[in-house]
Structures are given as C-alpha cells and as structure tokens.
Short mmCIF file of C-alpha atoms in Angstrom, two decimals:
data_model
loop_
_atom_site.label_atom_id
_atom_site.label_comp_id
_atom_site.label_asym_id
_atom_site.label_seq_id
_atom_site.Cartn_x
_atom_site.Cartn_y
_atom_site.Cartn_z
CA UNK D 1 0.00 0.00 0.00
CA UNK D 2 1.20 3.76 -1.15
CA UNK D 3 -0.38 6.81 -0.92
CA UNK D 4 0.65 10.26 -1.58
CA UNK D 5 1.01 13.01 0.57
CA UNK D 6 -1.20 13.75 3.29
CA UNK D 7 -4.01 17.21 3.32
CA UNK D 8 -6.19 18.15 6.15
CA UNK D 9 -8.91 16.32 5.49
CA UNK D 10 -6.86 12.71 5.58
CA UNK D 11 -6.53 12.37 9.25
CA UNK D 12 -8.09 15.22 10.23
CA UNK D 13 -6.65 17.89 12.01
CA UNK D 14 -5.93 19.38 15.19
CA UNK D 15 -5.53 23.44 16.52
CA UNK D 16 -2.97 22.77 19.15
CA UNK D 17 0.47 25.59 20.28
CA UNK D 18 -0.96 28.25 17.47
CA UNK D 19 -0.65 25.44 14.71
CA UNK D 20 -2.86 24.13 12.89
CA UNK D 21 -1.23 20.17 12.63
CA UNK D 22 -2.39 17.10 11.08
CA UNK D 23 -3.36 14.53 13.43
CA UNK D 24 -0.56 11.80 12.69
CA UNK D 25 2.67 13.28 13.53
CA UNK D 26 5.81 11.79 14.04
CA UNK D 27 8.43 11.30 16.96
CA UNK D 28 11.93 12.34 16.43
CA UNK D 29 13.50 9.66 18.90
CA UNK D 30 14.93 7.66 16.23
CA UNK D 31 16.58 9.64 13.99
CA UNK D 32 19.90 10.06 14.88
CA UNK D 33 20.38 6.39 14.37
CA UNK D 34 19.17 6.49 10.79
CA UNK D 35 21.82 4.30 8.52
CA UNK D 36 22.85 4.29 4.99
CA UNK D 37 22.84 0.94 2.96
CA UNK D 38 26.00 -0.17 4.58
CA UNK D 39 24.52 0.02 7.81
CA UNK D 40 26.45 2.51 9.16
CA UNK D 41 25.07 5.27 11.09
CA UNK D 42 24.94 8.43 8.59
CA UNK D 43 24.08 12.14 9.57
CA UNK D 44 22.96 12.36 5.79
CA UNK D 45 20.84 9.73 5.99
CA UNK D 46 18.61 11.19 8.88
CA UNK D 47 18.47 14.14 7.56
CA UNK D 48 16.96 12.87 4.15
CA UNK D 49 14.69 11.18 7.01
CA UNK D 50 13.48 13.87 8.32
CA UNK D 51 12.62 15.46 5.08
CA UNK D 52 11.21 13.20 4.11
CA UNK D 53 8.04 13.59 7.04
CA UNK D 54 7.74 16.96 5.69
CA UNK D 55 7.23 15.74 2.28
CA UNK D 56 4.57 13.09 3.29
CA UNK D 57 2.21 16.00 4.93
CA UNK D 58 3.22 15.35 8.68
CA UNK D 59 3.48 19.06 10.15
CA UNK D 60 3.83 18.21 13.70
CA UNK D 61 6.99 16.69 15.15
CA UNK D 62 8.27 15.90 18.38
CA UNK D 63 11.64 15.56 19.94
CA UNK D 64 13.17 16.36 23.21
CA UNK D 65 16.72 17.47 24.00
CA UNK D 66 17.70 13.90 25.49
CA UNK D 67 17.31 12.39 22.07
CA UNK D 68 20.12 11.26 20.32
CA UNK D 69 22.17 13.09 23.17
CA UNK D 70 21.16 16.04 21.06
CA UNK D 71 21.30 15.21 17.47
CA UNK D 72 18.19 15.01 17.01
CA UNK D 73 17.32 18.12 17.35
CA UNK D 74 20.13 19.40 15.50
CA UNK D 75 19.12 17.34 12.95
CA UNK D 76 15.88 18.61 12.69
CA UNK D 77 17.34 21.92 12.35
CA UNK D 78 19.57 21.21 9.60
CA UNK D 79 17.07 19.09 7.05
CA UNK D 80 14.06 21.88 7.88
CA UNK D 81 15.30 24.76 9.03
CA UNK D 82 14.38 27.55 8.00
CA UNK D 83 10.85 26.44 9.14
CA UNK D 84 8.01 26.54 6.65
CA UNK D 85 5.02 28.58 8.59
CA UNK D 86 2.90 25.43 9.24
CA UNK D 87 5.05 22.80 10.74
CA UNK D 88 4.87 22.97 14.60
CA UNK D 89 7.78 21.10 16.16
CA UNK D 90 7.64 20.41 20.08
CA UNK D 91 10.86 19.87 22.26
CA UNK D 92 10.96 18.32 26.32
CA UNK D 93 12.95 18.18 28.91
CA UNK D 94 13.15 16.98 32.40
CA UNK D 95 14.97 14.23 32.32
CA UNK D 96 18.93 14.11 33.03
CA UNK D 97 21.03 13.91 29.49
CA UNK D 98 23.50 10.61 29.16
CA UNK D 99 23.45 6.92 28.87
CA UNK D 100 20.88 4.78 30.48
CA UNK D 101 22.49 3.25 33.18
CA UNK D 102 23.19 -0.56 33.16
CA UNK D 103 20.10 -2.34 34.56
CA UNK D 104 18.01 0.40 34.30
CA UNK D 105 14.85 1.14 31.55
CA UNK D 106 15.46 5.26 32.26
CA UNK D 107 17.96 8.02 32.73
CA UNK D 108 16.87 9.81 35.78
CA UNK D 109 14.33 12.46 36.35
CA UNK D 110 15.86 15.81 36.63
CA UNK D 111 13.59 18.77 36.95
CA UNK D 112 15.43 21.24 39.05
CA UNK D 113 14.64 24.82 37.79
CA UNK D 114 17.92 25.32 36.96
CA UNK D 115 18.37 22.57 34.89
CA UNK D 116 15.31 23.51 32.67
CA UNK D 117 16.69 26.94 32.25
CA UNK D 118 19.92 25.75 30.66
CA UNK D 119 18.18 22.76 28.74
CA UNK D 120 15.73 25.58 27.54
CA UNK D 121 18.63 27.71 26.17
CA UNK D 122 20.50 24.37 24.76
CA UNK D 123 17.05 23.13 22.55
CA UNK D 124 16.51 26.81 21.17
CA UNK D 125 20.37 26.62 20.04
CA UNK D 126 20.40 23.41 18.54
CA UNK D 127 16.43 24.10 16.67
CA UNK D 128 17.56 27.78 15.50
CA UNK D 129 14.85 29.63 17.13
CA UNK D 130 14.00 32.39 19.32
CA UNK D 131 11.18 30.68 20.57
CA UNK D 132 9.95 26.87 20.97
CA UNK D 133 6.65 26.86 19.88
CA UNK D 134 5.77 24.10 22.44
CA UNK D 135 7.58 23.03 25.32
CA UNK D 136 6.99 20.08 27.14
CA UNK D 137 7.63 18.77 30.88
CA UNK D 138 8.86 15.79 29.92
CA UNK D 139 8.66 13.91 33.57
CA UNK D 140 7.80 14.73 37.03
CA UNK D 141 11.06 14.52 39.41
CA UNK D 142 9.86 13.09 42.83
CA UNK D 143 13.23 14.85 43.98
CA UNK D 144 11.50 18.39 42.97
CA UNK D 145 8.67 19.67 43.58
CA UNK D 146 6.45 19.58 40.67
CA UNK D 147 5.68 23.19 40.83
CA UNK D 148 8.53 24.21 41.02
CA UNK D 149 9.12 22.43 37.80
CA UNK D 150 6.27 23.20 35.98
CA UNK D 151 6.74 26.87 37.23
CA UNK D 152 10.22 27.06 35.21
CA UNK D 153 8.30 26.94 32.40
CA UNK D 154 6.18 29.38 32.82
CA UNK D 155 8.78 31.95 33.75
CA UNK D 156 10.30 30.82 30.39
CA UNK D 157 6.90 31.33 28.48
CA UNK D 158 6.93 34.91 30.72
CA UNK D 159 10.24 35.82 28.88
CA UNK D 160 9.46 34.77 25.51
CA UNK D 161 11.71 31.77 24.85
CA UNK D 162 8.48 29.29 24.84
CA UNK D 163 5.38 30.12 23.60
CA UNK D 164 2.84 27.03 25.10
CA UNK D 165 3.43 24.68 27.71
CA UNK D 166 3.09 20.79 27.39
CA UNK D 167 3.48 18.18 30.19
CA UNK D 168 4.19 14.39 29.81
CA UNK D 169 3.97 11.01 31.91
CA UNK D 170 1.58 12.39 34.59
CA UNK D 171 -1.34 11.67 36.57
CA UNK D 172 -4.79 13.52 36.48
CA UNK D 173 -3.59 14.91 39.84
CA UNK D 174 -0.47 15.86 38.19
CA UNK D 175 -2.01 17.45 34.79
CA UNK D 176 -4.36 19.57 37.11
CA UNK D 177 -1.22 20.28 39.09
CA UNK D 178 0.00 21.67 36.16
CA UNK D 179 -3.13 23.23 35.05
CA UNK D 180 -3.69 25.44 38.08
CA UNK D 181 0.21 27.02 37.04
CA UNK D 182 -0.22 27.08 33.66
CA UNK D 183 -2.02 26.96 30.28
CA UNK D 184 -1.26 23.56 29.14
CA UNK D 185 -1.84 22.63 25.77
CA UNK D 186 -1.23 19.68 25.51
CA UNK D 187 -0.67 15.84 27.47
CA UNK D 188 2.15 13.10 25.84
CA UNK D 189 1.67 10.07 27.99
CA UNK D 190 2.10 6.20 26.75
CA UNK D 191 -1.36 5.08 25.43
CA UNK D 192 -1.93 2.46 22.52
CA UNK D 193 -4.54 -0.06 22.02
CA UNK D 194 -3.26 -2.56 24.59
CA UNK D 195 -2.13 -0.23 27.27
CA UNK D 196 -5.21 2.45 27.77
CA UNK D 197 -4.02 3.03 31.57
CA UNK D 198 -4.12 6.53 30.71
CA UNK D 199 -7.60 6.74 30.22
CA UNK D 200 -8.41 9.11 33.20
CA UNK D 201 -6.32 11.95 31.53
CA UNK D 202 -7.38 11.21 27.73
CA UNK D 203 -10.64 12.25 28.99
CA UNK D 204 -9.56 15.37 30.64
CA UNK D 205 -7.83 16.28 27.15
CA UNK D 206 -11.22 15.11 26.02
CA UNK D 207 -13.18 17.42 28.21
CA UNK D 208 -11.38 20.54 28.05
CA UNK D 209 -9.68 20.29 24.12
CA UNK D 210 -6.38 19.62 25.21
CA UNK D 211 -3.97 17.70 22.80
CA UNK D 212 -2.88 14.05 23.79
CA UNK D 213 0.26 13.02 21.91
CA UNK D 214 0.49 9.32 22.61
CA UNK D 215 3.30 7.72 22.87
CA UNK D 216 4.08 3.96 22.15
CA UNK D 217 1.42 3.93 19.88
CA UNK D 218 1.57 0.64 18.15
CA UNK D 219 3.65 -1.36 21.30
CA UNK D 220 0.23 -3.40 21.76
CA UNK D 221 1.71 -6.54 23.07
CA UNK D 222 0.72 -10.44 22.03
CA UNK D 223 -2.85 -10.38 23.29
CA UNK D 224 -3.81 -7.84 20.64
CA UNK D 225 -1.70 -9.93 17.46
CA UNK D 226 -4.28 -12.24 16.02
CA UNK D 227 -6.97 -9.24 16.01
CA UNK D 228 -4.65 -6.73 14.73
CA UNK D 229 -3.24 -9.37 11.83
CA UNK D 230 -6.21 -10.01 10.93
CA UNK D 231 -7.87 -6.38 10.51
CA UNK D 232 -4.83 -5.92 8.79
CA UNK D 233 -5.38 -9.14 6.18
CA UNK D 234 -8.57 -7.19 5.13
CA UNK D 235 -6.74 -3.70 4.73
CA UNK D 236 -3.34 -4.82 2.68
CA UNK D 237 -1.72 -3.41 5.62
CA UNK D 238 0.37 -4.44 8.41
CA UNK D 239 -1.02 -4.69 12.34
CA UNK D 240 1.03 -1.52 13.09
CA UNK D 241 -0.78 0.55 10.82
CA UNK D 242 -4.22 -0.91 12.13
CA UNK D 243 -2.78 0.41 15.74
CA UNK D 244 -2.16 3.62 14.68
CA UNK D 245 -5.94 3.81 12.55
CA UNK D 246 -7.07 2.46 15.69
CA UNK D 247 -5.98 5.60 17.82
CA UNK D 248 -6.70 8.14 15.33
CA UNK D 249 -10.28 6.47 15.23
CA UNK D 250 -10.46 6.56 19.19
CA UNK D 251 -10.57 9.97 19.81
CA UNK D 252 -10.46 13.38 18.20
CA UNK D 253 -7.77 14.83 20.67
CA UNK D 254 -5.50 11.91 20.09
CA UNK D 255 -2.40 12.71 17.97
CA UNK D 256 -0.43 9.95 17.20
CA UNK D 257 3.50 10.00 17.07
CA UNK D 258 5.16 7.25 15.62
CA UNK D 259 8.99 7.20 14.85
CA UNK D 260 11.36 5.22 13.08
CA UNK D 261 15.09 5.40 11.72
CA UNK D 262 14.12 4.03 8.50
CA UNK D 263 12.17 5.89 5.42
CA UNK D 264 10.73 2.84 4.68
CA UNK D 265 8.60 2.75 7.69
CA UNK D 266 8.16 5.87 7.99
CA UNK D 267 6.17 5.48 5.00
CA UNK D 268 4.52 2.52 6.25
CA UNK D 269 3.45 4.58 9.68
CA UNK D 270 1.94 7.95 7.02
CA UNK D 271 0.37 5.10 4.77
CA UNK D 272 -1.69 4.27 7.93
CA UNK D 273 -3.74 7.38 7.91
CA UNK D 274 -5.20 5.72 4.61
CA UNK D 275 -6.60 3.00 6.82
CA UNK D 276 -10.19 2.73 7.59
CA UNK D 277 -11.37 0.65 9.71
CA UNK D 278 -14.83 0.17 9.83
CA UNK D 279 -17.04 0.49 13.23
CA UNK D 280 -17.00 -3.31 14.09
CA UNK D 281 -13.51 -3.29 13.58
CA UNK D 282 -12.52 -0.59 15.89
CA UNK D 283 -15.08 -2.42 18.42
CA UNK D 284 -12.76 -5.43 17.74
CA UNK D 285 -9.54 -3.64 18.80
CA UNK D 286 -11.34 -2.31 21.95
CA UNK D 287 -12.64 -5.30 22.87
CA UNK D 288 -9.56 -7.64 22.80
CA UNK D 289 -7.82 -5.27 25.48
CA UNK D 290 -7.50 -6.65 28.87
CA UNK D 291 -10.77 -5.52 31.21
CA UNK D 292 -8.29 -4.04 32.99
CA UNK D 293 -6.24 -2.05 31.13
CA UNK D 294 -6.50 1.30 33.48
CA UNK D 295 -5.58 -0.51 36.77
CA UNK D 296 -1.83 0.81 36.69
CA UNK D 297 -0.45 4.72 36.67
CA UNK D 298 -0.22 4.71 32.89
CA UNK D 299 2.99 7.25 33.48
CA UNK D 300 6.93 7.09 33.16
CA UNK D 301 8.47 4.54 31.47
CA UNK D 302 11.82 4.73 29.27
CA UNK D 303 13.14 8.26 28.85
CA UNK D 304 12.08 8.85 25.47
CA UNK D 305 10.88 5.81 24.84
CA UNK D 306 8.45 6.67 21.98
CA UNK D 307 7.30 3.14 20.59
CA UNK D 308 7.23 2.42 16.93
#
C-alpha cells in the first residue's frame, strides 16, 4: 500500500500551540540512528529522514533534547530549518542527558529549575529559534517539587523563549497540578490499544480540548496480534498501521507520534492514515484489550521511549 502526501482532510486535524497540525505526527527519537545501505550510522541519511516527514504531509513533530544526546534536534534543524510557517515542532525536557544506566529502563528524572533553564537555552540553540513553539515537561522529578518544575516553564513562556506549555507522563492529579500554574496545551503520555491506563487523563484532554500526543502507539503486546493481523489481512496493511488507525479512530484529541530510523517505515506509519477501519472493527480492537487495562499509573516509562 502507497499513498501520496497527506491534506487536512486525511486524518483530520488538530488546533494545538498556534498550529494548525495534522493529526498523525511523528516522533523524532529515532533519527539520529538512521543508517545508509552499509549500515552505518549516517548524519545524511537522517536528515533525508526527516525530510522526508515533511514531504509526506506530517506538520507536527516531536523531539526532546535527550534524544540522540542532542542530534536530534540538530538534525531537525539542519534538514528543515528555515521552518516553513505550518510545521509545529515540540521539544521536552526533564529528564537528566547521558546513557541509560546498566540495569536500568530510564535516565533519571531531573527537573530542578535550573536545569530547565539551561536545557531551555541548549534546545533553542540546537532548533535555530528564538522561541519553541511548544515546550513540554517531559517527567515529574519526585526529587523536585512539581511546581517548582512546571513553574520554570512558565517563567520561560513569561520571557518569551516558549510560547505554550506541554506536560508528559503524569497523573490527572499531576495534569491539574499543572493546570492550576499554567495553560497547558497539551498531554504526551504512553497510550496504545493494549495499554489504555491513561484513560483518566485522555478524557480530561477530552473534556477541556487539550492535545494528547500518545506515545508507544503501536507497542500493543501479544494479546492484541491475532486481532490486529487479521484487521490488517482485510486492509493490505500491516497490524502496526491498524494500531495507529485504531488511535486516530479513538478519539479526536489523540495525535499519534510514531517514529522510526528508516524511510521505509516511515512510509509505512503515514500510509496508515489511509486505513479505515470500519465500526466493528474498531469495536474489535477495543474489545480484545484486557478488562483491565487502566488498573496501573499509565505514566513514566523509558526516557524517550516513543514506541514504533
């Protein structure tokens, strides 16, 4: 399955940080470990990547300055800057820059004003701009107390260098935290078809219009295969691409950002905004998640860790 490039009236589209975006985006993660047909890592190579989203009709993409240990932003910069007027790309941080630890799934939580200040001036540096158009929190830091966090960004916003405020991996305590200091525009937490823990704060987003970039979007895990495969039998597509019709059936607010170091699937992830699934089919998907899919936090997870 090909398709050309996607308009506003393929996935829809969303208003969210003064942009108006397409609802399938994609998530910047990956790219700095883009390789040529040698399989060696090649700057070249990502870039071409990252043009490449652009040229498919994705205008909203999302990175964080932990990513790549800062290439991908840089990156970004280089295959798209200067920055054509629609394309809204968001930036995080909050977590501690370096190598995952041995044993561990995360690099540590850092969100020490301090540290967002100089991460702040380190993202607009590597993107080119004055301004990032959306900022996110990109963890809470049980060390620190959110508000303190959350309030670095807003002194940020007060002098210019971010224009709307986005938090990630938090709880509907922690979103209204945020709320009460800020205009927050938008909510990234992991949500897919087979983990909907996060269902408490997709219907605050719901409720008040907020965006919800999800991320994992097609890790669905073996209990969802044999519906997914077959959805995707009747489609000529493959189960990820059901996954990601799935969320972008699911809910209005739901922006989808999947990632990859490869063109070849990024094309696969645009193709799947050609998808649709019909009503019984997207009941089929819902129904062959666990009963219990909200019983844990929904929250944290790998540093990054955007699923493809």
């Amino acid at each position: 399955m090909a398709h050309g490039t996607l308009d506003d009236t393929t996935t829809g589209t969303f208003r969210l940080a003064g942009h108006t975006v397409r609802r399938l985006g994609f998530g910047a993660m990956r790219i700095s470990g883009a390789r040529n047909t040698e399989g060696v890592r090649d700057r070249a190579e990502a870039v071409a990547l990252t043009r490449r989203v652009y040229e498919r009709g994705v205008n909203l993409i999302d990175t964080a300055n932990i990513y790549g240990y800062g290439e991908s932003e840089e990156i970004i910069a280089e295959a798209l800057h200067p920055y054509p007027d629609d394309l809204l790309i968001t930036t995080k941080a909050g977590f501690r820059p370096g190598k995952v630890a041995a044993g561990a799934t995360s690099l540590p939580p850092l969100g020490r004003p301090e540290h967002i200040r100089a991460e702040c001036e380190t993202s607009l540096r590597r993107l080119r701009v004055e301004a990032i158009d959306l900022y996110q929190v990109h963890v809470p830091d049980p060390q620190v107390p959110y508000e303190d966090t959350v309030g670095a960004f807003v002194d940020l916003q007060r002098e210019g260098k971010v224009r709307h405020i986005g938090v990630s991996n938090v709880t509907p305590a922690q979103l209204a935290l945020a709320r009460s200091l800020a205009d927050v525009v938008s909510v990234q937490n992991r949500y897919n078809a087979g983990d909907r823990a996060a269902e408490a704060v997709l219907a605050v987003c719901e409720r008040d219009g907020l965006g919800f970039l999800p991320w994992a979007p097609v890790l669905v895990g073996e209990r969802l295969g044999a519906v997914l495969d077959t959805i995707a039998a009747a489609h000529d597509a493959n189960a990820a691409q059901v996954a990601l019709a799935w969320l972008l059936r699911r809910s209005p607010v739901l922006l989808p950002i999947p990632g990859t170091s490869k063109i070849r699937h990024l094309d696969q992830n645009v193709d799947a905004a050609w998808v649709a699934l019909t009503d019984d089919e997207v009941a089929a998907v819902g129904a062959a998640t666990s009963s219990d899919h909200s019983a844990s936090a929904g929250v944290g997870g790998p540093a990054g860790g955007r699923g493809r």
